[in-house]
């Protein structure tokens, strides 16, 4: 996310996503290009939306995963990337190891897009989350820049949740001193926001508080509720995962009834049990829209990265 240090470029990207969404048809601006999808960790939305995005722009798609590739034979990440780079014009990589995307980018001369590196970051999710926040804010009759301080509550696994890591950085950058972050994580197991990230965000002018319980005060003060799943695959033992799950706060229709009438309820998905399905029909729920619009944001990103908009 640190690479997106040009706020105007971020807004331009979201504008391109808008144009592509409004056009609703496919275009051929990436005709003749090939995008490689290397998903070495499970994914539904990110991999399918990247694949659909590439195809809707006229590009071809090749894919590899961990189970059916030479990764099972012990091939290094750098060698796998060199292989894909010799067939494709860009690589989208999801990998269980923090820092893997950076490593991959250093190994090849083709663009590498980080689609999630372990407990590190998930920058394209943050871009689509920002897109959702901008649009939901506008559809509630507010303008993004005018809104007073935006109160964002991050709920769930702030330690391992890479979507929180990336979105907090992106919001801090685009909204400068106009955001307040609250992190609500269970007390039983340490799922707190990494201390070094809190320090960075503080230096960027973000007001932040940490909580072990969700209170009515927090619920009522929240403009954006960003709910995340406890990241089961990052736990070394099943018992502490179970403990974290037991201590987790669940968003239900009753909880939503206490929220501001113009609040935005978000989740990167997949959900396990942290938002009950009775919230899905609430007009403030944005998670399915996040998912849908993610494809357009990824189309904009692929078109930009592959120079199709120049
Ligand atoms: C997220 C991820 O992979 O980090 N999923 C996604 O890409 N939408 C969130 C998660 O797995 O909990």
mmCIF file of C-alpha atoms and ligand atoms in Angstrom:
data_model
loop_
_atom_site.group_PDB
_atom_site.id
_atom_site.type_symbol
_atom_site.label_atom_id
_atom_site.label_comp_id
_atom_site.label_asym_id
_atom_site.label_seq_id
_atom_site.Cartn_x
_atom_site.Cartn_y
_atom_site.Cartn_z
ATOM 1 C CA UNK A 1 0.000 0.000 0.000
ATOM 2 C CA UNK A 2 2.931 2.290 0.638
ATOM 3 C CA UNK A 3 3.479 2.428 -3.115
ATOM 4 C CA UNK A 4 0.194 4.321 -3.512
ATOM 5 C CA UNK A 5 1.672 7.532 -2.187
ATOM 6 C CA UNK A 6 0.066 9.682 -4.872
ATOM 7 C CA UNK A 7 -3.484 10.416 -3.734
ATOM 8 C CA UNK A 8 -4.452 11.833 -7.141
ATOM 9 C CA UNK A 9 -3.392 8.576 -8.781
ATOM 10 C CA UNK A 10 -5.612 6.648 -6.367
ATOM 11 C CA UNK A 11 -8.583 8.847 -7.239
ATOM 12 C CA UNK A 12 -7.853 8.518 -10.963
ATOM 13 C CA UNK A 13 -7.860 4.755 -10.593
ATOM 14 C CA UNK A 14 -11.256 4.864 -8.895
ATOM 15 C CA UNK A 15 -12.559 7.132 -11.675
ATOM 16 C CA UNK A 16 -11.428 4.633 -14.299
ATOM 17 C CA UNK A 17 -13.198 1.896 -12.316
ATOM 18 C CA UNK A 18 -16.327 4.045 -12.413
ATOM 19 C CA UNK A 19 -16.097 4.536 -16.168
ATOM 20 C CA UNK A 20 -15.662 0.826 -16.710
ATOM 21 C CA UNK A 21 -18.577 0.070 -14.443
ATOM 22 C CA UNK A 22 -20.861 2.549 -16.169
ATOM 23 C CA UNK A 23 -19.913 1.214 -19.569
ATOM 24 C CA UNK A 24 -21.120 -2.246 -18.458
ATOM 25 C CA UNK A 25 -19.839 -3.903 -21.628
ATOM 26 C CA UNK A 26 -16.531 -5.555 -22.317
ATOM 27 C CA UNK A 27 -13.737 -3.678 -24.077
ATOM 28 C CA UNK A 28 -10.705 -4.949 -25.861
ATOM 29 C CA UNK A 29 -8.073 -2.596 -24.502
ATOM 30 C CA UNK A 30 -6.004 -5.525 -23.265
ATOM 31 C CA UNK A 31 -6.461 -7.644 -26.332
ATOM 32 C CA UNK A 32 -3.348 -9.706 -27.019
ATOM 33 C CA UNK A 33 -2.147 -9.444 -23.404
ATOM 34 C CA UNK A 34 -1.942 -12.331 -20.968
ATOM 35 C CA UNK A 35 -2.424 -12.049 -17.199
ATOM 36 C CA UNK A 36 -1.061 -14.792 -14.927
ATOM 37 C CA UNK A 37 -2.940 -15.628 -11.743
ATOM 38 C CA UNK A 38 -0.744 -17.331 -9.153
ATOM 39 C CA UNK A 39 -2.927 -18.137 -6.156
ATOM 40 C CA UNK A 40 -0.897 -20.190 -3.703
ATOM 41 C CA UNK A 41 -3.522 -19.707 -0.999
ATOM 42 C CA UNK A 42 -7.303 -20.211 -1.245
ATOM 43 C CA UNK A 43 -9.356 -17.445 -2.817
ATOM 44 C CA UNK A 44 -12.807 -17.020 -4.314
ATOM 45 C CA UNK A 45 -13.476 -13.307 -4.863
ATOM 46 C CA UNK A 46 -9.972 -12.056 -5.506
ATOM 47 C CA UNK A 47 -9.003 -14.739 -8.001
ATOM 48 C CA UNK A 48 -12.355 -14.828 -9.813
ATOM 49 C CA UNK A 49 -12.646 -11.046 -10.003
ATOM 50 C CA UNK A 50 -9.108 -10.676 -11.339
ATOM 51 C CA UNK A 51 -9.802 -13.393 -13.892
ATOM 52 C CA UNK A 52 -13.104 -11.805 -14.933
ATOM 53 C CA UNK A 53 -11.461 -8.358 -14.989
ATOM 54 C CA UNK A 54 -8.704 -9.509 -17.344
ATOM 55 C CA UNK A 55 -11.180 -11.301 -19.621
ATOM 56 C CA UNK A 56 -13.582 -8.356 -19.714
ATOM 57 C CA UNK A 57 -10.714 -6.218 -20.992
ATOM 58 C CA UNK A 58 -9.903 -8.742 -23.696
ATOM 59 C CA UNK A 59 -6.811 -10.284 -22.064
ATOM 60 C CA UNK A 60 -6.121 -13.980 -21.803
ATOM 61 C CA UNK A 61 -5.612 -15.609 -18.400
ATOM 62 C CA UNK A 62 -3.270 -18.375 -17.250
ATOM 63 C CA UNK A 63 -3.394 -19.766 -13.720
ATOM 64 C CA UNK A 64 -1.287 -21.740 -11.314
ATOM 65 C CA UNK A 65 -1.904 -22.819 -7.739
ATOM 66 C CA UNK A 66 0.085 -24.530 -5.002
ATOM 67 C CA UNK A 67 -1.447 -28.012 -5.285
ATOM 68 C CA UNK A 68 -1.120 -28.719 -8.988
ATOM 69 C CA UNK A 69 2.087 -26.911 -9.848
ATOM 70 C CA UNK A 70 5.814 -27.458 -9.436
ATOM 71 C CA UNK A 71 5.515 -25.826 -6.010
ATOM 72 C CA UNK A 72 4.769 -29.374 -4.823
ATOM 73 C CA UNK A 73 8.191 -30.386 -6.185
ATOM 74 C CA UNK A 74 9.933 -27.698 -4.178
ATOM 75 C CA UNK A 75 10.224 -24.952 -6.791
ATOM 76 C CA UNK A 76 11.133 -21.570 -5.295
ATOM 77 C CA UNK A 77 8.842 -18.573 -5.570
ATOM 78 C CA UNK A 78 11.399 -16.721 -7.694
ATOM 79 C CA UNK A 79 11.621 -19.583 -10.192
ATOM 80 C CA UNK A 80 7.836 -19.932 -10.432
ATOM 81 C CA UNK A 81 7.603 -16.180 -11.070
ATOM 82 C CA UNK A 82 10.313 -16.302 -13.754
ATOM 83 C CA UNK A 83 8.308 -19.018 -15.440
ATOM 84 C CA UNK A 84 5.034 -17.051 -15.413
ATOM 85 C CA UNK A 85 6.813 -13.851 -16.463
ATOM 86 C CA UNK A 86 8.011 -15.551 -19.607
ATOM 87 C CA UNK A 87 4.412 -16.281 -20.674
ATOM 88 C CA UNK A 88 2.423 -13.370 -19.245
ATOM 89 C CA UNK A 89 2.478 -9.561 -19.227
ATOM 90 C CA UNK A 90 1.534 -9.210 -15.561
ATOM 91 C CA UNK A 91 1.351 -11.515 -12.553
ATOM 92 C CA UNK A 92 -1.265 -11.425 -9.802
ATOM 93 C CA UNK A 93 0.115 -13.219 -6.768
ATOM 94 C CA UNK A 94 -1.461 -14.499 -3.568
ATOM 95 C CA UNK A 95 0.944 -16.228 -1.224
ATOM 96 C CA UNK A 96 0.912 -17.358 2.423
ATOM 97 C CA UNK A 97 4.215 -15.632 3.224
ATOM 98 C CA UNK A 98 4.473 -12.007 4.326
ATOM 99 C CA UNK A 99 6.698 -10.160 1.867
ATOM 100 C CA UNK A 100 6.191 -12.691 -0.945
ATOM 101 C CA UNK A 101 4.844 -10.111 -3.408
ATOM 102 C CA UNK A 102 7.878 -7.902 -2.909
ATOM 103 C CA UNK A 103 10.144 -10.913 -3.372
ATOM 104 C CA UNK A 104 8.311 -11.878 -6.557
ATOM 105 C CA UNK A 105 8.499 -8.350 -7.942
ATOM 106 C CA UNK A 106 12.235 -8.325 -7.371
ATOM 107 C CA UNK A 107 12.625 -11.601 -9.264
ATOM 108 C CA UNK A 108 10.947 -10.540 -12.508
ATOM 109 C CA UNK A 109 10.717 -7.502 -14.764
ATOM 110 C CA UNK A 110 6.956 -7.826 -15.371
ATOM 111 C CA UNK A 111 4.488 -6.089 -13.044
ATOM 112 C CA UNK A 112 3.472 -8.100 -9.979
ATOM 113 C CA UNK A 113 0.217 -7.268 -8.200
ATOM 114 C CA UNK A 114 -0.061 -8.294 -4.557
ATOM 115 C CA UNK A 115 -3.353 -10.162 -4.075
ATOM 116 C CA UNK A 116 -2.544 -10.908 -0.417
ATOM 117 C CA UNK A 117 0.770 -11.866 1.179
ATOM 118 C CA UNK A 118 0.132 -13.867 4.332
ATOM 119 C CA UNK A 119 -0.527 -11.601 7.303
ATOM 120 C CA UNK A 120 0.985 -8.675 5.411
ATOM 121 C CA UNK A 121 -1.211 -6.712 3.074
ATOM 122 C CA UNK A 122 -4.031 -6.883 0.559
ATOM 123 C CA UNK A 123 -3.805 -3.584 -1.309
ATOM 124 C CA UNK A 124 -6.288 -4.296 -4.111
ATOM 125 C CA UNK A 125 -8.901 -5.114 -1.470
ATOM 126 C CA UNK A 126 -8.155 -1.751 0.166
ATOM 127 C CA UNK A 127 -8.683 0.008 -3.172
ATOM 128 C CA UNK A 128 -12.052 -1.648 -3.649
ATOM 129 C CA UNK A 129 -12.941 -0.928 -0.023
ATOM 130 C CA UNK A 130 -12.125 2.741 -0.575
ATOM 131 C CA UNK A 131 -14.237 2.706 -3.740
ATOM 132 C CA UNK A 132 -17.127 1.305 -1.684
ATOM 133 C CA UNK A 133 -16.681 3.906 1.056
ATOM 134 C CA UNK A 134 -16.623 6.767 -1.483
ATOM 135 C CA UNK A 135 -19.721 5.497 -3.276
ATOM 136 C CA UNK A 136 -21.710 4.593 -0.194
ATOM 137 C CA UNK A 137 -20.892 7.988 1.324
ATOM 138 C CA UNK A 138 -22.061 9.743 -1.837
ATOM 139 C CA UNK A 139 -25.212 7.675 -2.115
ATOM 140 C CA UNK A 140 -26.112 8.832 1.390
ATOM 141 C CA UNK A 141 -26.000 12.402 0.143
ATOM 142 C CA UNK A 142 -22.677 13.248 1.771
ATOM 143 C CA UNK A 143 -19.604 14.214 -0.151
ATOM 144 C CA UNK A 144 -16.450 12.400 0.713
ATOM 145 C CA UNK A 145 -14.176 15.378 1.280
ATOM 146 C CA UNK A 146 -16.779 17.301 3.230
ATOM 147 C CA UNK A 147 -17.545 14.573 5.717
ATOM 148 C CA UNK A 148 -16.202 15.490 9.114
ATOM 149 C CA UNK A 149 -13.920 12.994 10.726
ATOM 150 C CA UNK A 150 -14.803 9.568 9.434
ATOM 151 C CA UNK A 151 -15.171 7.138 12.345
ATOM 152 C CA UNK A 152 -13.984 3.736 11.193
ATOM 153 C CA UNK A 153 -14.343 0.744 13.509
ATOM 154 C CA UNK A 154 -12.262 -2.273 12.580
ATOM 155 C CA UNK A 155 -13.744 -5.374 14.184
ATOM 156 C CA UNK A 156 -12.247 -8.862 14.404
ATOM 157 C CA UNK A 157 -8.707 -9.956 13.662
ATOM 158 C CA UNK A 158 -6.588 -6.824 13.353
ATOM 159 C CA UNK A 159 -3.415 -8.802 13.959
ATOM 160 C CA UNK A 160 -3.626 -11.217 11.045
ATOM 161 C CA UNK A 161 -6.198 -9.495 8.868
ATOM 162 C CA UNK A 162 -4.241 -8.093 5.956
ATOM 163 C CA UNK A 163 -7.275 -6.219 4.619
ATOM 164 C CA UNK A 164 -7.275 -4.085 7.788
ATOM 165 C CA UNK A 165 -3.553 -3.417 7.413
ATOM 166 C CA UNK A 166 -3.939 -2.142 3.870
ATOM 167 C CA UNK A 167 -7.213 -0.245 4.282
ATOM 168 C CA UNK A 168 -5.998 1.596 7.391
ATOM 169 C CA UNK A 169 -2.914 2.779 5.486
ATOM 170 C CA UNK A 170 -4.910 3.814 2.432
ATOM 171 C CA UNK A 171 -7.537 5.722 4.424
ATOM 172 C CA UNK A 172 -4.809 7.441 6.431
ATOM 173 C CA UNK A 173 -3.249 8.584 3.171
ATOM 174 C CA UNK A 174 -6.326 9.758 1.280
ATOM 175 C CA UNK A 175 -8.102 11.280 4.272
ATOM 176 C CA UNK A 176 -5.052 12.750 5.985
ATOM 177 C CA UNK A 177 -6.095 13.907 9.484
ATOM 178 C CA UNK A 178 -9.799 13.299 8.905
ATOM 179 C CA UNK A 179 -10.192 9.742 10.162
ATOM 180 C CA UNK A 180 -10.571 8.146 13.582
ATOM 181 C CA UNK A 181 -9.833 4.429 13.868
ATOM 182 C CA UNK A 182 -11.177 2.173 16.605
ATOM 183 C CA UNK A 183 -9.921 -1.393 16.774
ATOM 184 C CA UNK A 184 -12.214 -3.846 18.545
ATOM 185 C CA UNK A 185 -10.533 -7.207 19.068
ATOM 186 C CA UNK A 186 -11.311 -10.006 21.548
ATOM 187 C CA UNK A 187 -9.480 -9.969 24.868
ATOM 188 C CA UNK A 188 -9.057 -13.729 25.183
ATOM 189 C CA UNK A 189 -6.460 -14.065 22.426
ATOM 190 C CA UNK A 190 -4.137 -11.378 21.131
ATOM 191 C CA UNK A 191 -5.612 -10.207 17.821
ATOM 192 C CA UNK A 192 -4.558 -6.579 18.236
ATOM 193 C CA UNK A 193 -3.436 -4.309 15.457
ATOM 194 C CA UNK A 194 0.367 -4.624 15.039
ATOM 195 C CA UNK A 195 2.111 -2.018 17.221
ATOM 196 C CA UNK A 196 4.396 -0.811 14.423
ATOM 197 C CA UNK A 197 1.392 -0.164 12.184
ATOM 198 C CA UNK A 198 -0.328 1.798 14.956
ATOM 199 C CA UNK A 199 2.848 3.893 15.246
ATOM 200 C CA UNK A 200 2.948 4.560 11.500
ATOM 201 C CA UNK A 201 -0.705 5.575 11.422
ATOM 202 C CA UNK A 202 -0.184 7.817 14.421
ATOM 203 C CA UNK A 203 2.688 9.532 12.625
ATOM 204 C CA UNK A 204 0.317 10.023 9.666
ATOM 205 C CA UNK A 205 -2.051 11.943 11.956
ATOM 206 C CA UNK A 206 -4.661 9.268 12.630
ATOM 207 C CA UNK A 207 -6.481 9.247 15.964
ATOM 208 C CA UNK A 208 -6.700 5.615 17.170
ATOM 209 C CA UNK A 209 -8.065 3.697 20.139
ATOM 210 C CA UNK A 210 -8.011 -0.021 20.988
ATOM 211 C CA UNK A 211 -10.853 -1.897 22.672
ATOM 212 C CA UNK A 212 -11.535 -5.406 23.911
ATOM 213 C CA UNK A 213 -15.286 -5.086 23.919
ATOM 214 C CA UNK A 214 -17.772 -3.637 21.507
ATOM 215 C CA UNK A 215 -19.744 -1.003 23.423
ATOM 216 C CA UNK A 216 -22.938 0.843 22.518
ATOM 217 C CA UNK A 217 -20.885 4.055 22.459
ATOM 218 C CA UNK A 218 -18.643 2.673 19.747
ATOM 219 C CA UNK A 219 -21.572 1.267 17.791
ATOM 220 C CA UNK A 220 -23.327 4.629 17.863
ATOM 221 C CA UNK A 221 -20.224 6.621 16.910
ATOM 222 C CA UNK A 222 -19.290 4.437 13.939
ATOM 223 C CA UNK A 223 -19.587 5.666 10.343
ATOM 224 C CA UNK A 224 -17.875 2.662 8.782
ATOM 225 C CA UNK A 225 -17.992 -0.714 10.511
ATOM 226 C CA UNK A 226 -15.342 -2.905 8.898
ATOM 227 C CA UNK A 227 -15.910 -6.464 10.077
ATOM 228 C CA UNK A 228 -13.349 -9.226 9.541
ATOM 229 C CA UNK A 229 -13.122 -12.948 10.102
ATOM 230 C CA UNK A 230 -10.772 -14.450 12.698
ATOM 231 C CA UNK A 231 -8.029 -15.716 10.379
ATOM 232 C CA UNK A 232 -8.127 -19.419 11.260
ATOM 233 C CA UNK A 233 -5.244 -20.358 8.961
ATOM 234 C CA UNK A 234 -2.836 -18.090 10.883
ATOM 235 C CA UNK A 235 -3.317 -19.914 14.199
ATOM 236 C CA UNK A 236 -0.798 -22.514 15.270
ATOM 237 C CA UNK A 237 -3.262 -24.343 17.530
ATOM 238 C CA UNK A 238 -6.956 -25.070 17.227
ATOM 239 C CA UNK A 239 -7.673 -24.283 20.897
ATOM 240 C CA UNK A 240 -6.689 -20.626 20.682
ATOM 241 C CA UNK A 241 -8.688 -20.241 17.469
ATOM 242 C CA UNK A 242 -11.749 -21.653 19.247
ATOM 243 C CA UNK A 243 -11.129 -19.313 22.159
ATOM 244 C CA UNK A 244 -10.893 -16.321 19.825
ATOM 245 C CA UNK A 245 -14.105 -17.369 18.094
ATOM 246 C CA UNK A 246 -15.921 -17.694 21.411
ATOM 247 C CA UNK A 247 -14.815 -14.225 22.457
ATOM 248 C CA UNK A 248 -15.709 -12.617 19.140
ATOM 249 C CA UNK A 249 -18.414 -10.024 18.755
ATOM 250 C CA UNK A 250 -21.176 -10.827 16.309
ATOM 251 C CA UNK A 251 -22.967 -8.166 14.274
ATOM 252 C CA UNK A 252 -26.692 -8.906 14.195
ATOM 253 C CA UNK A 253 -29.749 -6.951 13.093
ATOM 254 C CA UNK A 254 -30.169 -5.905 16.711
ATOM 255 C CA UNK A 255 -26.655 -4.431 16.762
ATOM 256 C CA UNK A 256 -27.282 -2.741 13.412
ATOM 257 C CA UNK A 257 -30.450 -1.171 14.808
ATOM 258 C CA UNK A 258 -28.286 0.888 17.177
ATOM 259 C CA UNK A 259 -26.033 2.183 14.406
ATOM 260 C CA UNK A 260 -26.257 5.548 12.653
ATOM 261 C CA UNK A 261 -28.887 5.598 9.909
ATOM 262 C CA UNK A 262 -26.193 6.451 7.350
ATOM 263 C CA UNK A 263 -23.511 4.053 8.604
ATOM 264 C CA UNK A 264 -21.767 1.665 6.212
ATOM 265 C CA UNK A 265 -21.394 -2.006 7.187
ATOM 266 C CA UNK A 266 -18.492 -3.648 5.388
ATOM 267 C CA UNK A 267 -16.724 -7.010 5.263
ATOM 268 C CA UNK A 268 -14.063 -8.174 2.784
ATOM 269 C CA UNK A 269 -15.657 -11.645 2.872
ATOM 270 C CA UNK A 270 -15.630 -14.601 3.277
ATOM 271 C CA UNK A 271 -17.587 -14.403 6.517
ATOM 272 C CA UNK A 272 -17.804 -17.228 8.991
ATOM 273 C CA UNK A 273 -20.183 -16.129 11.700
ATOM 274 C CA UNK A 274 -19.246 -12.531 12.463
ATOM 275 C CA UNK A 275 -22.197 -10.954 10.644
ATOM 276 C CA UNK A 276 -25.538 -12.721 10.859
ATOM 277 C CA UNK A 277 -27.480 -13.080 7.620
ATOM 278 C CA UNK A 278 -30.297 -10.961 9.031
ATOM 279 C CA UNK A 279 -28.034 -7.934 8.397
ATOM 280 C CA UNK A 280 -27.765 -8.730 4.673
ATOM 281 C CA UNK A 281 -31.026 -7.019 3.755
ATOM 282 C CA UNK A 282 -30.126 -3.870 5.723
ATOM 283 C CA UNK A 283 -29.666 -0.991 3.259
ATOM 284 C CA UNK A 284 -26.486 -0.006 5.112
ATOM 285 C CA UNK A 285 -24.847 -3.322 4.293
ATOM 286 C CA UNK A 286 -22.175 -2.824 1.620
ATOM 287 C CA UNK A 287 -20.336 -6.148 1.538
ATOM 288 C CA UNK A 288 -21.957 -7.603 -1.548
ATOM 289 C CA UNK A 289 -21.459 -4.310 -3.384
ATOM 290 C CA UNK A 290 -17.790 -4.316 -2.303
ATOM 291 C CA UNK A 291 -17.460 -7.737 -3.865
ATOM 292 C CA UNK A 292 -19.195 -6.766 -7.102
ATOM 293 C CA UNK A 293 -17.353 -3.501 -7.617
ATOM 294 C CA UNK A 294 -14.029 -5.123 -6.833
ATOM 295 C CA UNK A 295 -13.973 -6.430 -10.380
ATOM 296 C CA UNK A 296 -14.145 -2.905 -11.844
ATOM 297 C CA UNK A 297 -11.389 -1.670 -9.560
ATOM 298 C CA UNK A 298 -9.241 -4.611 -10.660
ATOM 299 C CA UNK A 299 -10.054 -3.883 -14.308
ATOM 300 C CA UNK A 300 -8.847 -0.311 -13.765
ATOM 301 C CA UNK A 301 -5.694 -1.555 -12.091
ATOM 302 C CA UNK A 302 -4.857 -4.073 -14.829
ATOM 303 C CA UNK A 303 -5.510 -1.496 -17.553
ATOM 304 C CA UNK A 304 -3.264 1.011 -15.762
ATOM 305 C CA UNK A 305 -0.464 -1.423 -15.011
ATOM 306 C CA UNK A 306 -0.433 -2.705 -18.583
ATOM 307 C CA UNK A 307 -0.352 0.805 -20.038
ATOM 308 C CA UNK A 308 -3.702 0.527 -21.835
ATOM 309 C CA UNK A 309 -4.874 3.962 -20.699
ATOM 310 C CA UNK A 310 -1.894 5.975 -21.920
HETATM 311 C C1 LIG B 1 -9.631 -11.568 2.502
HETATM 312 C C2 LIG B 1 -8.213 -12.083 2.391
HETATM 313 O O1 LIG B 1 -7.934 -12.995 1.620
HETATM 314 O O2 LIG B 1 -7.382 -11.486 3.079
HETATM 315 N N1 LIG B 1 -10.472 -12.072 1.499
HETATM 316 C C3 LIG B 1 -10.597 -11.401 0.316
HETATM 317 O O3 LIG B 1 -9.675 -11.338 -0.451
HETATM 318 N N2 LIG B 1 -11.756 -10.766 0.076
HETATM 319 C C4 LIG B 1 -10.224 -11.680 3.844
HETATM 320 C C5 LIG B 1 -10.245 -13.004 4.526
HETATM 321 O O4 LIG B 1 -9.816 -14.021 3.990
HETATM 322 O O5 LIG B 1 -10.738 -13.037 5.645
#
